[in-house]
Short mmCIF file of C-alpha atoms in Angstrom, two decimals:
data_model
loop_
_atom_site.label_atom_id
_atom_site.label_comp_id
_atom_site.label_asym_id
_atom_site.label_seq_id
_atom_site.Cartn_x
_atom_site.Cartn_y
_atom_site.Cartn_z
CA UNK A 418 12.31 -8.50 -24.91
CA UNK A 419 13.05 -9.15 -21.23
CA UNK A 420 10.84 -7.11 -18.88
CA UNK A 421 12.79 -6.98 -15.62
CA UNK A 422 11.36 -5.38 -12.51
CA UNK A 423 13.11 -4.74 -9.22
CA UNK A 424 13.38 -2.26 -6.37
CA UNK A 425 16.18 0.09 -5.40
CA UNK A 426 16.29 1.99 -2.11
CA UNK A 427 19.05 4.62 -2.11
CA UNK A 428 19.82 5.99 1.33
CA UNK A 429 19.42 9.75 1.13
CA UNK A 430 19.33 10.49 4.86
CA UNK A 431 21.83 13.07 5.98
CA UNK A 432 22.33 16.07 8.22
CA UNK A 433 19.81 18.10 6.24
CA UNK A 434 16.19 17.14 6.80
CA UNK A 435 14.26 16.04 3.70
CA UNK A 436 10.52 15.76 4.20
CA UNK A 437 8.60 12.70 3.07
CA UNK A 438 11.38 10.10 3.06
CA UNK A 439 10.49 6.45 3.61
CA UNK A 440 11.98 4.12 6.19
CA UNK A 441 14.26 1.77 4.24
CA UNK A 442 16.86 0.66 6.78
CA UNK A 443 16.98 -2.84 8.23
CA UNK A 444 18.42 -4.25 11.41
CA UNK A 445 17.25 -1.30 13.50
CA UNK A 446 19.39 1.19 11.56
CA UNK A 447 16.42 3.44 10.81
CA UNK A 448 17.84 4.72 7.51
CA UNK A 449 15.61 6.89 5.35
CA UNK A 450 15.53 7.25 1.61
CA UNK A 451 13.54 6.69 -1.58
CA UNK A 452 11.91 3.34 -2.30
CA UNK A 453 11.63 3.11 -6.09
CA UNK A 454 10.52 0.19 -8.24
CA UNK A 455 11.34 0.21 -11.93
CA UNK A 456 10.35 -2.07 -14.77
CA UNK A 457 13.05 -1.87 -17.43
CA UNK A 458 12.89 -3.48 -20.87
CA UNK A 459 16.07 -5.19 -22.07
CA UNK A 460 16.97 -6.90 -25.30
CA UNK A 461 18.54 -10.32 -24.96
CA UNK A 462 21.77 -8.69 -26.12
CA UNK A 463 21.81 -6.45 -23.04
CA UNK A 464 20.56 -3.08 -24.37
CA UNK A 465 17.89 -1.11 -22.53
CA UNK A 466 15.36 0.43 -24.97
CA UNK A 467 13.36 2.06 -22.19
CA UNK A 468 11.22 1.98 -19.05
CA UNK A 469 7.80 0.35 -19.01
CA UNK A 470 6.89 0.88 -15.34
CA UNK A 471 8.36 3.58 -13.06
CA UNK A 472 7.01 3.67 -9.50
CA UNK A 473 8.81 5.77 -6.93
CA UNK A 474 5.71 6.55 -4.91
CA UNK A 475 5.21 3.47 -2.74
CA UNK A 476 6.30 3.84 0.88
CA UNK A 477 5.83 7.55 0.25
CA UNK A 478 4.84 10.26 2.67
CA UNK A 479 6.83 8.90 5.60
CA UNK A 480 4.56 5.88 6.00
CA UNK A 481 7.51 3.69 6.85
CA UNK A 482 7.71 0.09 5.76
CA UNK A 483 4.77 -1.23 3.79
CA UNK A 484 3.14 -4.46 4.81
CA UNK A 485 4.08 -7.62 2.92
CA UNK A 486 0.81 -7.81 1.02
CA UNK A 487 1.14 -4.24 -0.18
CA UNK A 488 4.71 -4.84 -1.34
CA UNK A 489 3.86 -8.08 -3.16
CA UNK A 490 1.03 -6.32 -4.99
CA UNK A 491 3.62 -4.27 -6.86
CA UNK A 492 4.65 -7.30 -8.91
CA UNK A 493 1.24 -7.90 -10.53
CA UNK A 494 0.97 -4.14 -11.19
CA UNK A 495 4.21 -4.19 -13.16
CA UNK A 496 3.13 -7.39 -14.92
CA UNK A 497 0.08 -5.51 -16.19
CA UNK A 498 2.34 -2.76 -17.53
CA UNK A 499 4.43 -5.41 -19.30
CA UNK A 500 1.23 -6.72 -20.88
CA UNK A 501 0.65 -3.23 -22.30
CA UNK A 502 4.20 -3.32 -23.66
CA UNK A 503 3.51 -6.68 -25.30
CA UNK A 504 0.33 -5.31 -26.89
CA UNK A 505 2.24 -2.32 -28.24
CA UNK A 506 4.93 -4.60 -29.74
CA UNK A 507 2.92 -7.41 -31.37
CA UNK A 508 5.93 -8.83 -33.22
CA UNK A 509 8.11 -9.04 -30.08
CA UNK A 510 7.78 -11.67 -27.38
CA UNK A 511 7.87 -10.04 -23.94
CA UNK A 512 9.00 -12.19 -20.99
CA UNK A 513 8.78 -10.92 -17.40
CA UNK A 514 11.72 -11.75 -15.11
CA UNK A 515 11.20 -11.72 -11.34
CA UNK A 516 13.29 -12.73 -8.35
CA UNK A 517 12.02 -14.61 -5.29
CA UNK A 518 10.00 -11.62 -4.09
CA UNK A 519 7.77 -12.11 -7.11
CA UNK A 520 6.94 -15.70 -6.17
CA UNK A 521 3.34 -14.83 -5.27
CA UNK A 522 0.27 -16.81 -6.27
CA UNK A 523 -1.47 -13.75 -7.72
CA UNK A 524 1.43 -13.10 -10.09
CA UNK A 525 1.81 -16.76 -11.06
CA UNK A 526 -1.92 -16.96 -11.83
CA UNK A 527 -1.80 -13.87 -14.04
CA UNK A 528 1.27 -15.22 -15.80
CA UNK A 529 -0.31 -18.57 -16.61
CA UNK A 530 -3.49 -16.86 -17.85
CA UNK A 531 -1.53 -14.43 -20.04
CA UNK A 532 0.61 -17.23 -21.52
CA UNK A 533 -2.51 -18.76 -23.06
CA UNK A 534 -3.66 -15.46 -24.56
CA UNK A 535 -2.61 -14.46 -28.10
CA UNK A 536 -0.12 -11.61 -27.81
CA UNK A 537 0.24 -12.05 -24.04
CA UNK A 538 3.52 -11.81 -22.16
CA UNK A 539 5.41 -14.67 -20.57
CA UNK A 540 6.59 -15.00 -16.98
CA UNK A 541 9.82 -16.36 -15.50
CA UNK A 542 10.11 -16.36 -11.70
CA UNK A 543 12.81 -17.58 -9.38
CA UNK A 544 11.02 -19.66 -6.73
CA UNK A 545 11.57 -18.44 -3.19
CA UNK A 546 11.84 -20.79 -0.23
CA UNK A 547 10.00 -18.30 1.95
CA UNK A 548 6.79 -18.97 0.00
CA UNK A 549 6.90 -22.61 1.16
CA UNK A 550 5.33 -23.63 -2.08
CA UNK A 551 4.26 -27.24 -2.63
CA UNK A 552 3.52 -29.28 -5.74
CA UNK A 553 1.09 -32.10 -6.44
CA UNK A 554 2.61 -35.57 -6.82
CA UNK A 555 1.53 -38.29 -9.24
CA UNK A 556 -0.54 -40.07 -6.57
CA UNK A 557 -2.52 -36.94 -5.71
CA UNK A 558 -0.47 -35.99 -2.65
CA UNK A 559 1.65 -32.87 -2.16
CA UNK A 560 5.28 -32.29 -1.25
CA UNK A 561 7.71 -29.41 -0.97
CA UNK A 562 8.36 -27.89 -4.39
CA UNK A 563 12.14 -27.93 -3.97
CA UNK A 564 12.14 -31.59 -2.95
CA UNK A 565 9.72 -32.42 -5.76
CA UNK A 566 11.87 -30.81 -8.46
CA UNK A 567 15.07 -32.42 -7.16
CA UNK A 568 13.87 -35.68 -8.76
CA UNK A 569 13.21 -34.22 -12.22
CA UNK A 570 15.12 -35.59 -15.20
CA UNK A 571 18.50 -34.05 -16.08
CA UNK A 572 18.13 -32.61 -19.60
CA UNK A 573 21.28 -30.47 -20.00
CA UNK A 574 24.42 -29.13 -18.33
CA UNK A 575 26.37 -25.88 -18.39
CA UNK A 576 29.38 -24.19 -16.79
CA UNK A 577 29.29 -20.69 -15.30
CA UNK A 578 31.42 -18.32 -13.24
CA UNK A 579 29.93 -17.26 -9.90
CA UNK A 580 30.69 -13.67 -8.90
CA UNK A 581 31.44 -12.75 -5.32
CA UNK A 582 28.63 -11.16 -3.34
CA UNK A 583 28.16 -9.63 0.10
CA UNK A 584 25.27 -9.43 2.52
CA UNK A 585 23.84 -12.19 4.71
CA UNK A 586 24.81 -14.84 2.11
CA UNK A 587 28.33 -13.55 1.54
CA UNK A 588 30.49 -15.69 -0.74
CA UNK A 589 33.71 -15.56 -2.71
CA UNK A 590 33.75 -15.76 -6.47
CA UNK A 591 34.36 -19.10 -8.18
CA UNK A 592 35.30 -20.03 -11.72
CA UNK A 593 34.08 -22.97 -13.78
CA UNK A 594 31.09 -23.97 -11.65
CA UNK A 595 29.40 -26.97 -13.29
CA UNK A 596 25.62 -27.04 -13.22
CA UNK A 597 23.05 -29.57 -14.31
CA UNK A 598 19.63 -28.59 -15.57
CA UNK A 599 16.60 -30.60 -14.47
CA UNK A 600 13.30 -29.76 -16.15
CA UNK A 601 9.71 -30.93 -15.95
CA UNK A 602 6.10 -29.79 -15.73
CA UNK A 603 4.79 -29.20 -12.20
CA UNK A 604 1.45 -28.32 -10.62
CA UNK A 605 1.96 -25.92 -7.68
CA UNK A 606 -0.62 -26.34 -4.89
CA UNK A 607 -2.82 -23.27 -4.27
CA UNK A 608 -1.96 -21.69 -0.90
CA UNK A 609 -4.33 -21.75 2.03
CA UNK A 610 -6.90 -18.99 2.25
CA UNK A 611 -7.99 -19.15 -1.37
CA UNK A 612 -11.57 -20.15 -2.27
CA UNK A 613 -12.26 -23.86 -2.40
CA UNK A 614 -11.92 -25.38 -5.82
CA UNK A 615 -9.09 -23.07 -6.89
CA UNK A 616 -7.34 -24.94 -9.67
CA UNK A 617 -3.60 -25.65 -9.56
CA UNK A 618 -1.28 -24.05 -12.07
CA UNK A 619 0.61 -26.01 -14.70
CA UNK A 620 4.10 -24.52 -15.04
CA UNK A 621 7.50 -25.50 -16.34
CA UNK A 622 10.08 -25.95 -13.59
CA UNK A 623 13.80 -25.70 -14.35
CA UNK A 624 16.03 -26.60 -11.43
CA UNK A 625 19.69 -25.62 -11.80
CA UNK A 626 21.75 -27.27 -9.01
CA UNK A 627 25.52 -27.49 -8.79
CA UNK A 628 26.83 -30.92 -9.71
CA UNK A 629 29.56 -31.43 -7.13
CA UNK A 630 29.83 -28.50 -4.71
CA UNK A 631 33.20 -28.24 -2.90
CA UNK A 632 33.26 -29.33 0.71
CA UNK A 633 32.29 -26.50 3.01
CA UNK A 634 30.97 -24.35 0.14
CA UNK A 635 27.34 -23.37 -0.30
CA UNK A 636 26.15 -25.02 -3.52
CA UNK A 637 25.17 -22.70 -6.34
CA UNK A 638 21.78 -23.18 -7.93
CA UNK A 639 18.24 -21.95 -8.31
CA UNK A 640 14.72 -23.10 -9.11
CA UNK A 641 12.92 -21.32 -11.94
CA UNK A 642 9.21 -21.38 -12.79
CA UNK A 643 8.12 -20.48 -16.32
CA UNK A 644 4.69 -20.18 -17.87
CA UNK A 645 5.56 -21.61 -21.26
CA UNK A 646 7.69 -24.19 -23.01
CA UNK A 647 8.34 -27.89 -22.84
CA UNK A 648 10.96 -29.62 -20.62
CA UNK A 649 13.55 -29.97 -23.38
CA UNK A 650 17.29 -29.32 -23.19
CA UNK A 651 17.07 -26.34 -25.55
CA UNK A 652 14.25 -24.71 -23.63
CA UNK A 653 15.87 -25.33 -20.23
CA UNK A 654 19.10 -23.70 -21.39
CA UNK A 655 17.13 -20.77 -22.82
CA UNK A 656 15.27 -20.21 -19.55
CA UNK A 657 18.42 -20.46 -17.44
CA UNK A 658 20.19 -18.01 -19.76
CA UNK A 659 17.33 -15.53 -19.60
CA UNK A 660 17.33 -15.57 -15.83
CA UNK A 661 21.06 -14.86 -15.77
CA UNK A 662 20.29 -11.64 -17.66
CA UNK A 663 18.19 -10.42 -14.75
CA UNK A 664 21.45 -8.92 -13.47
CA UNK A 665 21.12 -6.31 -16.22
CA UNK A 666 18.81 -4.27 -14.01
CA UNK A 667 21.54 -4.05 -11.37
CA UNK A 668 23.83 -2.52 -14.00
CA UNK A 669 21.01 -0.15 -14.91
CA UNK A 670 20.55 0.85 -11.25
CA UNK A 671 24.27 1.60 -11.05
CA UNK A 672 24.02 3.83 -14.12
CA UNK A 673 20.95 5.55 -12.66
CA UNK A 674 22.55 6.28 -9.29
CA UNK A 675 25.82 7.38 -10.84
CA UNK A 676 24.09 9.79 -13.18
CA UNK A 677 21.62 11.32 -10.73
CA UNK A 678 24.02 11.24 -7.74
CA UNK A 679 20.86 10.61 -5.76
CA UNK A 680 22.74 9.71 -2.57
CA UNK A 681 24.43 13.12 -2.51
CA UNK A 682 21.33 15.21 -3.15
CA UNK A 683 20.17 17.41 -0.30
CA UNK A 684 16.69 18.64 -1.20
CA UNK A 685 13.78 19.84 0.89
CA UNK A 686 11.19 17.30 -0.27
CA UNK A 687 11.29 13.63 -1.20
CA UNK A 688 9.21 14.38 -4.31
CA UNK A 689 12.15 16.40 -5.66
CA UNK A 690 14.38 13.34 -5.27
CA UNK A 691 11.80 11.26 -7.13
CA UNK A 692 11.88 13.76 -9.99
CA UNK A 693 15.66 13.36 -10.15
CA UNK A 694 15.20 9.61 -10.54
CA UNK A 695 12.52 10.08 -13.19
CA UNK A 696 14.63 12.47 -15.27
CA UNK A 697 17.69 10.24 -15.02
CA UNK A 698 15.90 6.99 -15.88
CA UNK A 699 15.93 7.35 -19.68
CA UNK A 700 19.46 8.73 -19.66
CA UNK A 701 20.54 5.63 -17.73
CA UNK A 702 19.07 3.47 -20.52
CA UNK A 703 21.14 5.22 -23.20
CA UNK A 704 24.34 5.34 -21.14
CA UNK A 705 24.09 1.68 -20.17
CA UNK A 706 23.30 0.52 -23.72
CA UNK A 707 26.14 2.51 -25.28
CA UNK A 708 28.67 1.47 -22.64
CA UNK A 709 27.70 -2.19 -22.70
CA UNK A 710 27.81 -2.46 -26.50
CA UNK A 711 31.09 -0.54 -26.67
CA UNK A 712 32.69 -3.19 -24.45
CA UNK A 713 31.00 -6.35 -25.74
CA UNK A 714 30.46 -5.55 -29.45
CA UNK A 715 32.56 -2.46 -30.29
CA UNK A 716 32.03 -2.72 -34.05
CA UNK A 717 28.23 -2.44 -33.74
CA UNK A 718 26.87 0.67 -35.52
CA UNK A 719 25.99 3.34 -32.97
CA UNK A 720 22.67 3.99 -34.73
CA UNK A 721 21.32 0.78 -33.18
CA UNK A 722 21.09 2.54 -29.80
CA UNK A 723 21.25 6.31 -30.51
CA UNK A 724 19.54 8.67 -32.94
CA UNK A 725 21.31 9.71 -36.14
CA UNK A 726 21.09 13.35 -35.03
CA UNK A 727 23.39 12.57 -32.12
CA UNK A 728 25.91 10.84 -34.39
CA UNK A 729 25.86 13.75 -36.85
CA UNK A 730 26.21 16.50 -34.24
CA UNK A 731 28.98 14.68 -32.38
CA UNK A 732 30.95 14.12 -35.58
CA UNK A 733 30.67 17.80 -36.55
CA UNK A 734 31.79 18.91 -33.10
CA UNK A 735 34.74 16.51 -32.99
CA UNK A 736 35.89 17.78 -36.41
CA UNK A 737 36.74 21.16 -34.89
CA UNK A 738 40.47 22.03 -35.04
CA UNK A 739 40.91 22.15 -31.26
CA UNK A 740 40.44 18.38 -31.01
CA UNK A 741 43.82 17.85 -32.74
CA UNK A 742 42.58 14.97 -34.85
CA UNK A 743 41.54 14.91 -38.48
CA UNK A 744 37.90 13.81 -38.55
CA UNK A 745 35.99 12.46 -41.52
CA UNK A 746 32.49 13.68 -42.45
CA UNK A 747 29.63 12.32 -40.29
CA UNK A 748 29.37 8.56 -40.77
CA UNK A 749 25.91 7.04 -40.18
CA UNK A 750 27.65 3.70 -39.60
CA UNK A 751 30.02 5.00 -36.92
CA UNK A 752 30.87 2.24 -34.46
CA UNK A 753 29.46 2.39 -30.96
CA UNK A 754 33.01 2.25 -29.53
CA UNK A 755 34.02 5.45 -31.35
CA UNK A 756 30.74 7.10 -30.40
CA UNK A 757 31.24 6.21 -26.71
CA UNK A 758 34.79 7.57 -26.66
CA UNK A 759 33.79 10.81 -28.42
CA UNK A 760 30.82 11.32 -26.09
CA UNK A 761 33.06 10.98 -23.05
CA UNK A 762 35.55 13.42 -24.61
CA UNK A 763 32.90 16.11 -24.28
CA UNK A 764 33.40 15.84 -20.52
CA UNK A 765 37.20 15.84 -20.69
CA UNK A 766 37.81 12.10 -21.04
CA UNK A 767 41.20 11.25 -22.58
CA UNK A 768 41.32 7.54 -23.50
CA UNK A 769 44.38 5.94 -21.87
CA UNK A 770 46.19 3.10 -23.59
CA UNK A 771 45.21 0.53 -20.97
CA UNK A 772 41.51 1.49 -20.80
CA UNK A 773 40.44 3.02 -24.11
CA UNK A 774 36.72 2.67 -23.34
CA UNK A 775 35.10 5.18 -20.95
CA UNK A 776 33.27 4.00 -17.88
CA UNK A 777 29.70 4.75 -16.81
CA UNK A 778 30.71 7.94 -15.01
CA UNK A 779 32.52 9.43 -18.04
CA UNK A 780 29.67 8.54 -20.39
CA UNK A 781 27.11 10.00 -18.01
CA UNK A 782 29.07 13.27 -17.77
CA UNK A 783 29.34 13.63 -21.54
CA UNK A 784 25.76 12.65 -22.40
CA UNK A 785 24.05 15.87 -21.15
CA UNK A 786 26.49 17.96 -23.19
CA UNK A 787 25.70 15.99 -26.33
CA UNK A 788 21.96 16.17 -25.60
CA UNK A 789 22.19 19.96 -25.39
CA UNK A 790 24.04 20.09 -28.72
CA UNK A 791 21.40 17.90 -30.35
CA UNK A 792 18.57 20.03 -28.94
CA UNK A 793 20.14 23.19 -30.36
CA UNK A 794 20.75 21.48 -33.70
CA UNK A 795 17.10 20.43 -33.99
CA UNK A 796 15.88 23.89 -32.94
CA UNK A 797 18.00 25.57 -35.61
CA UNK A 798 16.90 23.05 -38.23
CA UNK A 799 13.22 23.54 -37.41
CA UNK A 800 13.68 27.32 -37.41
CA UNK A 801 15.24 27.24 -40.88
CA UNK A 802 12.44 25.02 -42.18
CA UNK A 803 9.79 27.33 -40.77
CA UNK A 804 11.42 30.42 -42.27
CA UNK A 805 11.72 28.69 -45.66
CA UNK A 806 8.04 27.76 -45.58
CA UNK A 807 6.98 31.32 -44.72
CA UNK A 808 9.26 32.82 -47.38
CA UNK A 809 7.93 30.59 -50.15
#
């Protein structure tokens, strides 16, 4: 299980005044909105079973931007929640995934300590250059971590496609980017300000640079720090692949914002906006899981991501004459592709020939209708059971 944590800051400022918004804008824009950090659990196949750490309360009450130390403290907090998840799932290995913002000594220390504990969770962090982290050399000296790992042995290679991205590091997409994987054990140097005698941390470093970057192009690549594993080709490829799945939380954020329409809400208090995010979080997990499986593995049984009650109720509803199609009795092994299409039909979706699978918006519109049907079905079933018990 991949425990991914990240922050989203939807801009909800508008002509109507909402009390309690946080300052989220950069570059002097002064935008206001909700600063929310979520820890979402993902399977390695890309499904989202649920949320293990929701936190939409930091930067609350109009306090503006939080100081760096306060922000960085959110990462160890979520790591502790992931440890609770690991304890609740003793037969599942939980691995935390963090971007460069999580490259903090406190989090790395907790990760190394947890890795040596039976039933603890692992940690995988993308090293950030802003931390200016150093590593001990063989002769007892210290050098920049990025320079130190550039000399590690090449253990594997892989080819990826780089998507286009905007922002300060804007780039165009590229196909067939060849990467080499360098791996080795490193000992990061404790930062200044810690008590004397603080021991270094032994971690596995996997550096993923581009082999031959085109002239004038910024080379692709990253440096990953993991708390477990040996510097083998198989383990390096596994770690690099896990980090690539960190993008799953961006898909989840898109499903969350689409479903809650948080940017369009005009409410009196910021706490009401936070409730919208909280209520939409679990729905986003179901919508994302169904949509992703319907596209990548359409023949997968829908019961792997939804309850059998939903499959049964949807099949009964779609068997009604006004749907113009002859439907079979409820099938517990209905494919996730058929389930996704039928769910979207509840909101008026008509599958076109060129795009038979519904998108996130169509699934999100149909899901509340199906949830209401399921709730009524369960209420009627429980009512009948209660009456039967009283009668007998």
